[in-house]
mmCIF file of C-alpha atoms in Angstrom:
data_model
loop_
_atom_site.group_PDB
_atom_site.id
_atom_site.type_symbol
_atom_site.label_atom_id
_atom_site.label_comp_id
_atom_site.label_asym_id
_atom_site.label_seq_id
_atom_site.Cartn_x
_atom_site.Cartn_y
_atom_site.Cartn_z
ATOM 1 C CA UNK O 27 80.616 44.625 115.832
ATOM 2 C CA UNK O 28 77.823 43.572 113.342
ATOM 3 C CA UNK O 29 76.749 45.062 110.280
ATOM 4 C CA UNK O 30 73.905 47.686 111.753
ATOM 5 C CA UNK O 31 76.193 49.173 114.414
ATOM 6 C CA UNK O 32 79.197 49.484 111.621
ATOM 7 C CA UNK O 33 76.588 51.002 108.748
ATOM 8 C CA UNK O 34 75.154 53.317 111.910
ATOM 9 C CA UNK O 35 78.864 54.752 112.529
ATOM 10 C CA UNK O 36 79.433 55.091 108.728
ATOM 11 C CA UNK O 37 76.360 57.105 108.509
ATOM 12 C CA UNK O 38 77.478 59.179 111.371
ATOM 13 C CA UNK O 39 80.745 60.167 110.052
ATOM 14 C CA UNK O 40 79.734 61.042 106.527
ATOM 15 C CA UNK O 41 77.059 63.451 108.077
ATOM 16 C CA UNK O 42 79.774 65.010 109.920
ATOM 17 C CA UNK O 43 81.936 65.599 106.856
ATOM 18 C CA UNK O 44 78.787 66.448 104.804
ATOM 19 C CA UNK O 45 78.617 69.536 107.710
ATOM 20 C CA UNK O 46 82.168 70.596 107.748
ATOM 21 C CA UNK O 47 81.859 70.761 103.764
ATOM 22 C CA UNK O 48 78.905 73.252 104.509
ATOM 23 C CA UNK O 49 80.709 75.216 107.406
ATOM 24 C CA UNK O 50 84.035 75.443 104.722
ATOM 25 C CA UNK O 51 81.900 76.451 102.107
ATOM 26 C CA UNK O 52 79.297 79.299 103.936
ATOM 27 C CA UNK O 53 82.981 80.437 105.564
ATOM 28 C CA UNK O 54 84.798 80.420 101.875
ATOM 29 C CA UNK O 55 81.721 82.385 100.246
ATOM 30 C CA UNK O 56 81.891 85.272 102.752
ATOM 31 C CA UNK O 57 78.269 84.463 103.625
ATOM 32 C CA UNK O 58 76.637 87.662 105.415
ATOM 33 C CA UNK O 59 75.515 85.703 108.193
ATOM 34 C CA UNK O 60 73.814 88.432 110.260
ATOM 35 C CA UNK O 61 72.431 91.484 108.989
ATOM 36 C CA UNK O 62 73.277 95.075 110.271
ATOM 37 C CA UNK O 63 69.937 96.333 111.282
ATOM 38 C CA UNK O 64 71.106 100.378 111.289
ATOM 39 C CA UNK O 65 73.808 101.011 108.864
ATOM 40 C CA UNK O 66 75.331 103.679 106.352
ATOM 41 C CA UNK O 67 76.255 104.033 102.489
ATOM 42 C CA UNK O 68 79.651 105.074 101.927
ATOM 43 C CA UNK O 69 81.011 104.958 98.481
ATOM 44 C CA UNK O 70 84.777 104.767 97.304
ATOM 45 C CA UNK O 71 86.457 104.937 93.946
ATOM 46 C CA UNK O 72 89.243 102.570 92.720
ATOM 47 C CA UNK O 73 91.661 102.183 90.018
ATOM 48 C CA UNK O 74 91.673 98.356 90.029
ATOM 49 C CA UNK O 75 89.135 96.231 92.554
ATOM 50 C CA UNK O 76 91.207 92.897 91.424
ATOM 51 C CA UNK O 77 88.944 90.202 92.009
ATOM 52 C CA UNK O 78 86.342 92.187 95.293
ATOM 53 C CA UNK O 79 82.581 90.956 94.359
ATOM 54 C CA UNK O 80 79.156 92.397 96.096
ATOM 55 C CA UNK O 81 78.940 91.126 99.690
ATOM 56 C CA UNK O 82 82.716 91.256 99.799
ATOM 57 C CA UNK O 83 83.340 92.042 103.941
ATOM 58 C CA UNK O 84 84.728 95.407 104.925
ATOM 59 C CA UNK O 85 86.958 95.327 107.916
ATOM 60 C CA UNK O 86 88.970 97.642 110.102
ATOM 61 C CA UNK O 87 91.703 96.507 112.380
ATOM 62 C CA UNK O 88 90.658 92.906 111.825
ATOM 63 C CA UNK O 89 86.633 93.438 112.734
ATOM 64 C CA UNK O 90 84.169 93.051 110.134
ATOM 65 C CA UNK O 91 82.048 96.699 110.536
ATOM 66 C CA UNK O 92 80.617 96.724 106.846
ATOM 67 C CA UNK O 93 79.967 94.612 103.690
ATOM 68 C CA UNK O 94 80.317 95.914 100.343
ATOM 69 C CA UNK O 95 77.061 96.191 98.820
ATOM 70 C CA UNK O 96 77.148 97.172 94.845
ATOM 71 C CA UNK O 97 79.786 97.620 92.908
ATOM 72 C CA UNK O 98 79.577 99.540 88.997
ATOM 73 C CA UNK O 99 81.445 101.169 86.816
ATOM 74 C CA UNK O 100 81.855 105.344 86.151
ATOM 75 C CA UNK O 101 82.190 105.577 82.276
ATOM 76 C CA UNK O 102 83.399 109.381 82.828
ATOM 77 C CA UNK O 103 86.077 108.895 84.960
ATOM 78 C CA UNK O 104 87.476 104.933 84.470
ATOM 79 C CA UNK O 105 86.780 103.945 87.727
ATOM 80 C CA UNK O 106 85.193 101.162 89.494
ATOM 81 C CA UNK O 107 82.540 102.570 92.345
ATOM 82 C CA UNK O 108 81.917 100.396 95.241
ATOM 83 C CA UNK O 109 79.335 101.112 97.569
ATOM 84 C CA UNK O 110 79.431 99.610 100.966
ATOM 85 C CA UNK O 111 77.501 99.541 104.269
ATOM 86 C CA UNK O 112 78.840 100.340 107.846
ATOM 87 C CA UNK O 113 77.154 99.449 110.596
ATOM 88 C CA UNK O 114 76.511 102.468 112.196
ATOM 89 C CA UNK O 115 77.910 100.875 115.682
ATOM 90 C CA UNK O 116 81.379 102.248 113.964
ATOM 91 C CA UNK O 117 82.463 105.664 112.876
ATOM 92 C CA UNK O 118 85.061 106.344 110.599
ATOM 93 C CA UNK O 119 86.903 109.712 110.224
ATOM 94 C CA UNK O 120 86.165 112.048 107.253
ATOM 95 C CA UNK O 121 90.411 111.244 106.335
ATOM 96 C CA UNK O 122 89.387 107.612 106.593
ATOM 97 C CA UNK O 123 91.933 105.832 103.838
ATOM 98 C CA UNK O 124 90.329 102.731 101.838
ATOM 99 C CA UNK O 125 92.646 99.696 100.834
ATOM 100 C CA UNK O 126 91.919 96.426 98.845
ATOM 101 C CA UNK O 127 93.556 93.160 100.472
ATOM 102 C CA UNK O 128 93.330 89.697 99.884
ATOM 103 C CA UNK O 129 92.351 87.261 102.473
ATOM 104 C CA UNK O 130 94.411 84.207 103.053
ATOM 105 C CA UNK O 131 95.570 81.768 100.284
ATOM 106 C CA UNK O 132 92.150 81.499 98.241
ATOM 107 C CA UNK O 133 92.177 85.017 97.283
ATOM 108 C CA UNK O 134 89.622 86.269 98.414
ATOM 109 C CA UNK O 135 89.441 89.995 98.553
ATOM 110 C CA UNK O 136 88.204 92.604 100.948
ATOM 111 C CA UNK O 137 88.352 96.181 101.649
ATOM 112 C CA UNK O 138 90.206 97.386 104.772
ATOM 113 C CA UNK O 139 89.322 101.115 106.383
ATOM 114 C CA UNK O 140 92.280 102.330 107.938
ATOM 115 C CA UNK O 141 91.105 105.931 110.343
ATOM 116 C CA UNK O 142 92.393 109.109 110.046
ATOM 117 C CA UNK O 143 92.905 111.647 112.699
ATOM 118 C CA UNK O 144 89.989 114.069 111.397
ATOM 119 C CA UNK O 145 87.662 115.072 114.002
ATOM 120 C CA UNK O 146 84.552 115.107 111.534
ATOM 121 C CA UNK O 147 83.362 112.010 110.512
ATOM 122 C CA UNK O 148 82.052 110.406 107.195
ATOM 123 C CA UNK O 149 78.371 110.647 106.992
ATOM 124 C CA UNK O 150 76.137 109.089 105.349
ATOM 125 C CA UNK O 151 76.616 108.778 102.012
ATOM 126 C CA UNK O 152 80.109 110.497 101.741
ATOM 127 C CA UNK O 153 82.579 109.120 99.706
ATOM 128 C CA UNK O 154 85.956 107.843 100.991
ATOM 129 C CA UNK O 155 88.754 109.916 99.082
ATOM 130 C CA UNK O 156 92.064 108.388 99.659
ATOM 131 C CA UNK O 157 91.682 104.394 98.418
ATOM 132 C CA UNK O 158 94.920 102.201 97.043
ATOM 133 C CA UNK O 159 93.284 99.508 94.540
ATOM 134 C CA UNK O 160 94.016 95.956 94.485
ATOM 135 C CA UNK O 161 97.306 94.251 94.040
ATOM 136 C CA UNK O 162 96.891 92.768 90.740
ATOM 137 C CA UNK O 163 99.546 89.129 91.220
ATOM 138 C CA UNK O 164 100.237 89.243 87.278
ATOM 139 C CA UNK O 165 100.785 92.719 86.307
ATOM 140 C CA UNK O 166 103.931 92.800 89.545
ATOM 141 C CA UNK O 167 104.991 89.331 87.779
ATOM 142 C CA UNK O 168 104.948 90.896 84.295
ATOM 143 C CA UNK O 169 106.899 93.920 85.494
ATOM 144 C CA UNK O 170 109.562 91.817 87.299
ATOM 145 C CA UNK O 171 110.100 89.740 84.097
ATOM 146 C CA UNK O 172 110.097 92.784 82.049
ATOM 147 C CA UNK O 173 112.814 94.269 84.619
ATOM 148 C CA UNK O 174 114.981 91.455 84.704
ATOM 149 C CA UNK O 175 114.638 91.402 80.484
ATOM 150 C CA UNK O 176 116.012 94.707 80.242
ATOM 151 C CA UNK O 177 119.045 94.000 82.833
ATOM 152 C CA UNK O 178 119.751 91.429 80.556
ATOM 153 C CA UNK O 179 120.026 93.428 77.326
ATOM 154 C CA UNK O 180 121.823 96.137 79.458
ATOM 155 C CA UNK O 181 125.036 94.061 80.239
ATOM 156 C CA UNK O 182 125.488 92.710 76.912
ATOM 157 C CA UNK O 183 127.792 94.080 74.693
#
């Protein structure tokens, strides 16, 4: 093989990885990809949101149907306030329950609707009223350690 054919194949490969590096990264970054042409606001309050950022993907039953779309804080009442858009191809009952999760083994977080059994359904701009916040990994390690410290002092004497 001489040296033009060799540098050619070289050259092909690294644009290949330079591509998969871009497909990882877009898929890592929860890019939007396509946008939801008709859509509705529907807001939810949390405790704790963890580490769930704007554009953060909404999904029910394992189908994206949303994207979370600002997220502030309400100085009267501690809580975070995310807002988030469905697509309006999916409606959610009024008794529609709101979880945080996190995705996989980077961490990254989304919010998952679970559906109720009302027969209205949430309109737009209604707020979701039943939501569990995020799993925070350190505070259930704290509390553990803390457990097993006080077992300890229990036994002794």
């Amino acid at each position: 093989m001489n040296r033009t054919t060799l540098d050619l194949w070289v050259g092909f490969f690294v644009a290949i990885g330079i591509g998969a590096l871009l497909f990882l990264a877009l898929k890592v970054s929860s890019f939007p990809g396509i946008q939801m042409e008709k859509a509705y606001r529907l807001e939810a309050r949390f405790d704790n949101i963890g580490g769930l950022k704007a554009q953060s993907p909404v999904r029910s039953a394992g189908v994206l149907v949303g994207r979370v779309t600002d997220i502030h804080f309400d100085p009267a009442t501690y809580e975070a306030v995310v807002e988030m858009r469905i697509d309006s191809r999916y409606a959610f009952p009024a008794d529609t329950f709101a979880s945080i999760y996190t995705a996989g083994l980077l961490g990254d977080q989304y919010i998952g609707l679970e559906p109720g059994g009302d027969e209205r359904n949430l309109a737009d701009g209604a707020r979701i009223m039943k939501t569990q916040s995020a799993v925070v990994l350190e505070k259930l390690v704290s509390q553990f350690l803390f457990n097993k410290a006080a077992e300890g002092q229990s036994t002794q004497p």
